[in-house]
C-alpha positions as protocol buffer text, in pm:
chain_id: "A"
residue {
  index: 1
  type: UNK
  ca { x: 31 y: 7768 z: 10374 }
}
residue {
  index: 2
  type: UNK
  ca { x: 371 y: 7879 z: 10228 }
}
residue {
  index: 3
  type: UNK
  ca { x: 611 y: 7830 z: 10015 }
}
residue {
  index: 4
  type: UNK
  ca { x: 1032 y: 7858 z: 10121 }
}
residue {
  index: 5
  type: UNK
  ca { x: 1246 y: 7735 z: 9839 }
}
residue {
  index: 6
  type: UNK
  ca { x: 1612 y: 7702 z: 9960 }
}
residue {
  index: 7
  type: UNK
  ca { x: 1852 y: 7893 z: 10054 }
}
residue {
  index: 8
  type: UNK
  ca { x: 1545 y: 8107 z: 10202 }
}
residue {
  index: 9
  type: UNK
  ca { x: 1586 y: 8287 z: 10528 }
}
residue {
  index: 10
  type: UNK
  ca { x: 1395 y: 8340 z: 10804 }
}
residue {
  index: 11
  type: UNK
  ca { x: 1283 y: 8695 z: 10940 }
}
residue {
  index: 12
  type: UNK
  ca { x: 1019 y: 8887 z: 11220 }
}
residue {
  index: 13
  type: UNK
  ca { x: 986 y: 8449 z: 11365 }
}
residue {
  index: 14
  type: UNK
  ca { x: 1121 y: 8240 z: 11612 }
}
residue {
  index: 15
  type: UNK
  ca { x: 1067 y: 7908 z: 11395 }
}
residue {
  index: 16
  type: UNK
  ca { x: 821 y: 7757 z: 11147 }
}
residue {
  index: 17
  type: UNK
  ca { x: 754 y: 7410 z: 11083 }
}
residue {
  index: 18
  type: UNK
  ca { x: 795 y: 7268 z: 10710 }
}
residue {
  index: 19
  type: UNK
  ca { x: 732 y: 6960 z: 10510 }
}
residue {
  index: 20
  type: UNK
  ca { x: 1054 y: 6904 z: 10292 }
}
residue {
  index: 21
  type: UNK
  ca { x: 942 y: 6817 z: 9925 }
}
residue {
  index: 22
  type: UNK
  ca { x: 1086 y: 6710 z: 9620 }
}
residue {
  index: 23
  type: UNK
  ca { x: 1400 y: 6629 z: 9742 }
}
residue {
  index: 24
  type: UNK
  ca { x: 1683 y: 6409 z: 9650 }
}
residue {
  index: 25
  type: UNK
  ca { x: 1688 y: 6345 z: 9251 }
}
residue {
  index: 26
  type: UNK
  ca { x: 1278 y: 6451 z: 9239 }
}
residue {
  index: 27
  type: UNK
  ca { x: 1377 y: 6786 z: 9211 }
}
residue {
  index: 28
  type: UNK
  ca { x: 1395 y: 7040 z: 8888 }
}
residue {
  index: 29
  type: UNK
  ca { x: 1741 y: 7088 z: 8883 }
}
residue {
  index: 30
  type: UNK
  ca { x: 1883 y: 6737 z: 8937 }
}
residue {
  index: 31
  type: UNK
  ca { x: 1595 y: 6604 z: 8685 }
}
residue {
  index: 32
  type: UNK
  ca { x: 1716 y: 6916 z: 8475 }
}
residue {
  index: 33
  type: UNK
  ca { x: 2088 y: 6814 z: 8526 }
}
residue {
  index: 34
  type: UNK
  ca { x: 2086 y: 6474 z: 8324 }
}
residue {
  index: 35
  type: UNK
  ca { x: 2405 y: 6381 z: 8065 }
}
residue {
  index: 36
  type: UNK
  ca { x: 2248 y: 6510 z: 7735 }
}
residue {
  index: 37
  type: UNK
  ca { x: 2182 y: 6180 z: 7515 }
}
residue {
  index: 38
  type: UNK
  ca { x: 2529 y: 6070 z: 7295 }
}
residue {
  index: 39
  type: UNK
  ca { x: 2456 y: 6198 z: 6959 }
}
residue {
  index: 40
  type: UNK
  ca { x: 2535 y: 5898 z: 6733 }
}
residue {
  index: 41
  type: UNK
  ca { x: 2394 y: 5803 z: 6429 }
}
residue {
  index: 42
  type: UNK
  ca { x: 2142 y: 5545 z: 6274 }
}
residue {
  index: 43
  type: UNK
  ca { x: 2439 y: 5467 z: 6047 }
}
residue {
  index: 44
  type: UNK
  ca { x: 2706 y: 5451 z: 6330 }
}
residue {
  index: 45
  type: UNK
  ca { x: 2474 y: 5222 z: 6584 }
}
residue {
  index: 46
  type: UNK
  ca { x: 2457 y: 4944 z: 6267 }
}
residue {
  index: 47
  type: UNK
  ca { x: 2836 y: 4975 z: 6240 }
}
residue {
  index: 48
  type: UNK
  ca { x: 2855 y: 4973 z: 6590 }
}
residue {
  index: 49
  type: UNK
  ca { x: 2580 y: 4661 z: 6584 }
}
residue {
  index: 50
  type: UNK
  ca { x: 2821 y: 4512 z: 6315 }
}
residue {
  index: 51
  type: UNK
  ca { x: 3155 y: 4503 z: 6489 }
}
residue {
  index: 52
  type: UNK
  ca { x: 2993 y: 4310 z: 6834 }
}
residue {
  index: 53
  type: UNK
  ca { x: 2847 y: 4054 z: 6543 }
}
residue {
  index: 54
  type: UNK
  ca { x: 3183 y: 4021 z: 6405 }
}
residue {
  index: 55
  type: UNK
  ca { x: 3387 y: 4022 z: 6743 }
}
residue {
  index: 56
  type: UNK
  ca { x: 3125 y: 3753 z: 6870 }
}
residue {
  index: 57
  type: UNK
  ca { x: 3168 y: 3532 z: 6609 }
}
residue {
  index: 58
  type: UNK
  ca { x: 3537 y: 3519 z: 6618 }
}
residue {
  index: 59
  type: UNK
  ca { x: 3536 y: 3431 z: 7008 }
}
residue {
  index: 60
  type: UNK
  ca { x: 3263 y: 3195 z: 6917 }
}
residue {
  index: 61
  type: UNK
  ca { x: 3468 y: 3043 z: 6676 }
}
residue {
  index: 62
  type: UNK
  ca { x: 3806 y: 3068 z: 6797 }
}
residue {
  index: 63
  type: UNK
  ca { x: 3714 y: 2871 z: 7102 }
}
residue {
  index: 64
  type: UNK
  ca { x: 3514 y: 2631 z: 6837 }
}
residue {
  index: 65
  type: UNK
  ca { x: 3812 y: 2608 z: 6699 }
}
residue {
  index: 66
  type: UNK
  ca { x: 3976 y: 2516 z: 7007 }
}
residue {
  index: 67
  type: UNK
  ca { x: 3818 y: 2243 z: 7145 }
}
residue {
  index: 68
  type: UNK
  ca { x: 3786 y: 2121 z: 6833 }
}
residue {
  index: 69
  type: UNK
  ca { x: 4149 y: 2058 z: 6793 }
}
residue {
  index: 70
  type: UNK
  ca { x: 4213 y: 1966 z: 7136 }
}
residue {
  index: 71
  type: UNK
  ca { x: 3977 y: 1649 z: 7101 }
}
residue {
  index: 72
  type: UNK
  ca { x: 4121 y: 1571 z: 6766 }
}
residue {
  index: 73
  type: UNK
  ca { x: 4449 y: 1590 z: 6843 }
}
residue {
  index: 74
  type: UNK
  ca { x: 4680 y: 1222 z: 6756 }
}
residue {
  index: 75
  type: UNK
  ca { x: 4816 y: 1059 z: 7093 }
}
residue {
  index: 76
  type: UNK
  ca { x: 4722 y: 1321 z: 7331 }
}
residue {
  index: 77
  type: UNK
  ca { x: 4560 y: 1028 z: 7557 }
}
residue {
  index: 78
  type: UNK
  ca { x: 4858 y: 844 z: 7579 }
}
residue {
  index: 79
  type: UNK
  ca { x: 5101 y: 1070 z: 7778 }
}
residue {
  index: 80
  type: UNK
  ca { x: 5177 y: 1056 z: 8069 }
}
residue {
  index: 81
  type: UNK
  ca { x: 5184 y: 1471 z: 8175 }
}
residue {
  index: 82
  type: UNK
  ca { x: 4847 y: 1525 z: 7881 }
}
residue {
  index: 83
  type: UNK
  ca { x: 4612 y: 1699 z: 8109 }
}
residue {
  index: 84
  type: UNK
  ca { x: 4810 y: 1936 z: 8187 }
}
residue {
  index: 85
  type: UNK
  ca { x: 4981 y: 1943 z: 7801 }
}
residue {
  index: 86
  type: UNK
  ca { x: 4637 y: 2000 z: 7667 }
}
residue {
  index: 87
  type: UNK
  ca { x: 4518 y: 2303 z: 7875 }
}
residue {
  index: 88
  type: UNK
  ca { x: 4775 y: 2474 z: 7814 }
}
residue {
  index: 89
  type: UNK
  ca { x: 4779 y: 2342 z: 7442 }
}
residue {
  index: 90
  type: UNK
  ca { x: 4424 y: 2417 z: 7412 }
}
residue {
  index: 91
  type: UNK
  ca { x: 4456 y: 2791 z: 7562 }
}
residue {
  index: 92
  type: UNK
  ca { x: 4758 y: 2848 z: 7358 }
}
residue {
  index: 93
  type: UNK
  ca { x: 4511 y: 2726 z: 6988 }
}
residue {
  index: 94
  type: UNK
  ca { x: 4238 y: 2925 z: 7160 }
}
residue {
  index: 95
  type: UNK
  ca { x: 4500 y: 3219 z: 7106 }
}
residue {
  index: 96
  type: UNK
  ca { x: 4634 y: 3144 z: 6801 }
}
residue {
  index: 97
  type: UNK
  ca { x: 4283 y: 3124 z: 6592 }
}
residue {
  index: 98
  type: UNK
  ca { x: 4158 y: 3461 z: 6809 }
}
residue {
  index: 99
  type: UNK
  ca { x: 4483 y: 3558 z: 6592 }
}
residue {
  index: 100
  type: UNK
  ca { x: 4399 y: 3422 z: 6271 }
}
residue {
  index: 101
  type: UNK
  ca { x: 4041 y: 3542 z: 6265 }
}
residue {
  index: 102
  type: UNK
  ca { x: 4099 y: 3826 z: 6406 }
}
residue {
  index: 103
  type: UNK
  ca { x: 4216 y: 3933 z: 6051 }
}
residue {
  index: 104
  type: UNK
  ca { x: 3831 y: 3939 z: 5952 }
}
residue {
  index: 105
  type: UNK
  ca { x: 3788 y: 4244 z: 6158 }
}
residue {
  index: 106
  type: UNK
  ca { x: 3752 y: 4542 z: 5944 }
}
residue {
  index: 107
  type: UNK
  ca { x: 3905 y: 4789 z: 6159 }
}
residue {
  index: 108
  type: UNK
  ca { x: 3961 y: 4982 z: 5791 }
}
residue {
  index: 109
  type: UNK
  ca { x: 3564 y: 5029 z: 5845 }
}
residue {
  index: 110
  type: UNK
  ca { x: 3621 y: 5269 z: 6112 }
}
residue {
  index: 111
  type: UNK
  ca { x: 3922 y: 5481 z: 5935 }
}
residue {
  index: 112
  type: UNK
  ca { x: 3657 y: 5511 z: 5613 }
}
residue {
  index: 113
  type: UNK
  ca { x: 3400 y: 5598 z: 5771 }
}
residue {
  index: 114
  type: UNK
  ca { x: 3571 y: 5886 z: 5974 }
}
residue {
  index: 115
  type: UNK
  ca { x: 3787 y: 5993 z: 5664 }
}
residue {
  index: 116
  type: UNK
  ca { x: 3425 y: 5979 z: 5459 }
}
residue {
  index: 117
  type: UNK
  ca { x: 3286 y: 6230 z: 5698 }
}
residue {
  index: 118
  type: UNK
  ca { x: 3614 y: 6481 z: 5760 }
}
residue {
  index: 119
  type: UNK
  ca { x: 3594 y: 6460 z: 5320 }
}
residue {
  index: 120
  type: UNK
  ca { x: 3231 y: 6483 z: 5371 }
}
residue {
  index: 121
  type: UNK
  ca { x: 3238 y: 6797 z: 5574 }
}
residue {
  index: 122
  type: UNK
  ca { x: 3480 y: 6971 z: 5385 }
}
residue {
  index: 123
  type: UNK
  ca { x: 3261 y: 6954 z: 5119 }
}
residue {
  index: 124
  type: UNK
  ca { x: 3019 y: 7113 z: 5311 }
}
residue {
  index: 125
  type: UNK
  ca { x: 3202 y: 7360 z: 5447 }
}
residue {
  index: 126
  type: UNK
  ca { x: 3313 y: 7467 z: 5067 }
}
residue {
  index: 127
  type: UNK
  ca { x: 3015 y: 7496 z: 4908 }
}
residue {
  index: 128
  type: UNK
  ca { x: 2948 y: 7797 z: 4789 }
}
residue {
  index: 129
  type: UNK
  ca { x: 2546 y: 7772 z: 4776 }
}
residue {
  index: 130
  type: UNK
  ca { x: 2553 y: 7741 z: 5134 }
}
residue {
  index: 131
  type: UNK
  ca { x: 2507 y: 8056 z: 5202 }
}
residue {
  index: 132
  type: UNK
  ca { x: 2362 y: 8312 z: 5501 }
}
residue {
  index: 133
  type: UNK
  ca { x: 2379 y: 8661 z: 5527 }
}
residue {
  index: 134
  type: UNK
  ca { x: 2681 y: 8619 z: 5319 }
}
residue {
  index: 135
  type: UNK
  ca { x: 2813 y: 8333 z: 5563 }
}
residue {
  index: 136
  type: UNK
  ca { x: 2932 y: 8039 z: 5461 }
}
residue {
  index: 137
  type: UNK
  ca { x: 2820 y: 7688 z: 5669 }
}
residue {
  index: 138
  type: UNK
  ca { x: 3060 y: 7563 z: 5968 }
}
residue {
  index: 139
  type: UNK
  ca { x: 3084 y: 7226 z: 5977 }
}
residue {
  index: 140
  type: UNK
  ca { x: 3120 y: 7128 z: 6408 }
}
residue {
  index: 141
  type: UNK
  ca { x: 3038 y: 6841 z: 6444 }
}
residue {
  index: 142
  type: UNK
  ca { x: 3089 y: 6559 z: 6126 }
}
residue {
  index: 143
  type: UNK
  ca { x: 2972 y: 6279 z: 6307 }
}
residue {
  index: 144
  type: UNK
  ca { x: 2525 y: 6334 z: 6219 }
}
residue {
  index: 145
  type: UNK
  ca { x: 2615 y: 6466 z: 5811 }
}
residue {
  index: 146
  type: UNK
  ca { x: 2467 y: 6125 z: 5668 }
}
residue {
  index: 147
  type: UNK
  ca { x: 2158 y: 6245 z: 5883 }
}
residue {
  index: 148
  type: UNK
  ca { x: 2128 y: 6589 z: 5699 }
}
residue {
  index: 149
  type: UNK
  ca { x: 1863 y: 6607 z: 5508 }
}
residue {
  index: 150
  type: UNK
  ca { x: 1583 y: 6313 z: 5592 }
}
residue {
  index: 151
  type: UNK
  ca { x: 1277 y: 6335 z: 5757 }
}
residue {
  index: 152
  type: UNK
  ca { x: 1226 y: 6081 z: 6086 }
}
residue {
  index: 153
  type: UNK
  ca { x: 883 y: 6239 z: 6158 }
}
residue {
  index: 154
  type: UNK
  ca { x: 600 y: 6441 z: 5990 }
}
residue {
  index: 155
  type: UNK
  ca { x: 360 y: 6678 z: 6192 }
}
residue {
  index: 156
  type: UNK
  ca { x: -13 y: 6762 z: 6060 }
}
residue {
  index: 157
  type: UNK
  ca { x: -295 y: 6925 z: 6259 }
}
residue {
  index: 158
  type: UNK
  ca { x: -554 y: 6811 z: 6005 }
}
residue {
  index: 159
  type: UNK
  ca { x: -828 y: 6681 z: 6162 }
}
residue {
  index: 160
  type: UNK
  ca { x: -998 y: 6473 z: 5888 }
}
residue {
  index: 161
  type: UNK
  ca { x: -1380 y: 6592 z: 6055 }
}
residue {
  index: 162
  type: UNK
  ca { x: -1486 y: 6626 z: 5717 }
}
residue {
  index: 163
  type: UNK
  ca { x: -1291 y: 6455 z: 5474 }
}
residue {
  index: 164
  type: UNK
  ca { x: -1078 y: 6113 z: 5526 }
}
residue {
  index: 165
  type: UNK
  ca { x: -770 y: 6151 z: 5732 }
}
residue {
  index: 166
  type: UNK
  ca { x: -554 y: 6104 z: 5470 }
}
residue {
  index: 167
  type: UNK
  ca { x: -219 y: 6317 z: 5440 }
}
residue {
  index: 168
  type: UNK
  ca { x: -54 y: 6313 z: 5053 }
}
residue {
  index: 169
  type: UNK
  ca { x: 274 y: 6424 z: 4910 }
}
residue {
  index: 170
  type: UNK
  ca { x: 169 y: 6695 z: 4726 }
}
residue {
  index: 171
  type: UNK
  ca { x: 513 y: 6864 z: 4625 }
}
residue {
  index: 172
  type: UNK
  ca { x: 820 y: 7021 z: 4785 }
}
residue {
  index: 173
  type: UNK
  ca { x: 1036 y: 7310 z: 4681 }
}
residue {
  index: 174
  type: UNK
  ca { x: 1423 y: 7271 z: 4694 }
}
residue {
  index: 175
  type: UNK
  ca { x: 1568 y: 7618 z: 4678 }
}
residue {
  index: 176
  type: UNK
  ca { x: 1362 y: 7837 z: 4398 }
}
residue {
  index: 177
  type: UNK
  ca { x: 1373 y: 7496 z: 4267 }
}
residue {
  index: 178
  type: UNK
  ca { x: 907 y: 7325 z: 4344 }
}
residue {
  index: 179
  type: UNK
  ca { x: 971 y: 6927 z: 4279 }
}
residue {
  index: 180
  type: UNK
  ca { x: 548 y: 6822 z: 4201 }
}
residue {
  index: 181
  type: UNK
  ca { x: 318 y: 6758 z: 4187 }
}
residue {
  index: 182
  type: UNK
  ca { x: 302 y: 6429 z: 4317 }
}
residue {
  index: 183
  type: UNK
  ca { x: -106 y: 6399 z: 4323 }
}
residue {
  index: 184
  type: UNK
  ca { x: -275 y: 6231 z: 4074 }
}
residue {
  index: 185
  type: UNK
  ca { x: -530 y: 6456 z: 3825 }
}
residue {
  index: 186
  type: UNK
  ca { x: -814 y: 6589 z: 3979 }
}
residue {
  index: 187
  type: UNK
  ca { x: -1111 y: 6342 z: 3942 }
}
residue {
  index: 188
  type: UNK
  ca { x: -861 y: 6018 z: 3897 }
}
residue {
  index: 189
  type: UNK
  ca { x: -808 y: 5828 z: 4231 }
}
residue {
  index: 190
  type: UNK
  ca { x: -448 y: 5662 z: 4303 }
}
residue {
  index: 191
  type: UNK
  ca { x: -546 y: 5329 z: 4405 }
}
residue {
  index: 192
  type: UNK
  ca { x: -389 y: 5160 z: 4682 }
}
């Protein structure tokens, strides 16, 4: 029972009997070579969702108004060439309404969002209080700036064996300033 890695050479024997395990997509190198996840902030995801919803609304509103204008067009049924004219008119009405409603899409929202990122990145780089070993902060990626300082998870190893398993935010230290205490005075209980 020996183990032979890929690229191993057979020496001092004429043949071996082997079984190939963990090949293809199950190999360690293949599992570790996945593309890194896209780094998008929560705000950017919400912004993209809002833009997608606005685009869907614009598309549906253009369809609705184009169909309505085709159905309510006076005198269309009396013309001999009404069928081909109606199709062409409805398509033109749809594109017209798309162009009209496109102005509801806030493209300046993305531009303002990116300019704000550049401005905040410049503020971080030029802040004299953000020094480590005499070197200022360097902003390499401005797309996740709004997530700085936000705590998503708090881990604790408190077992709760002798006391209630309850976590309370007591105080925090920002720079050299201690903020707190946030706990009620000893002896008084905080009502939930």
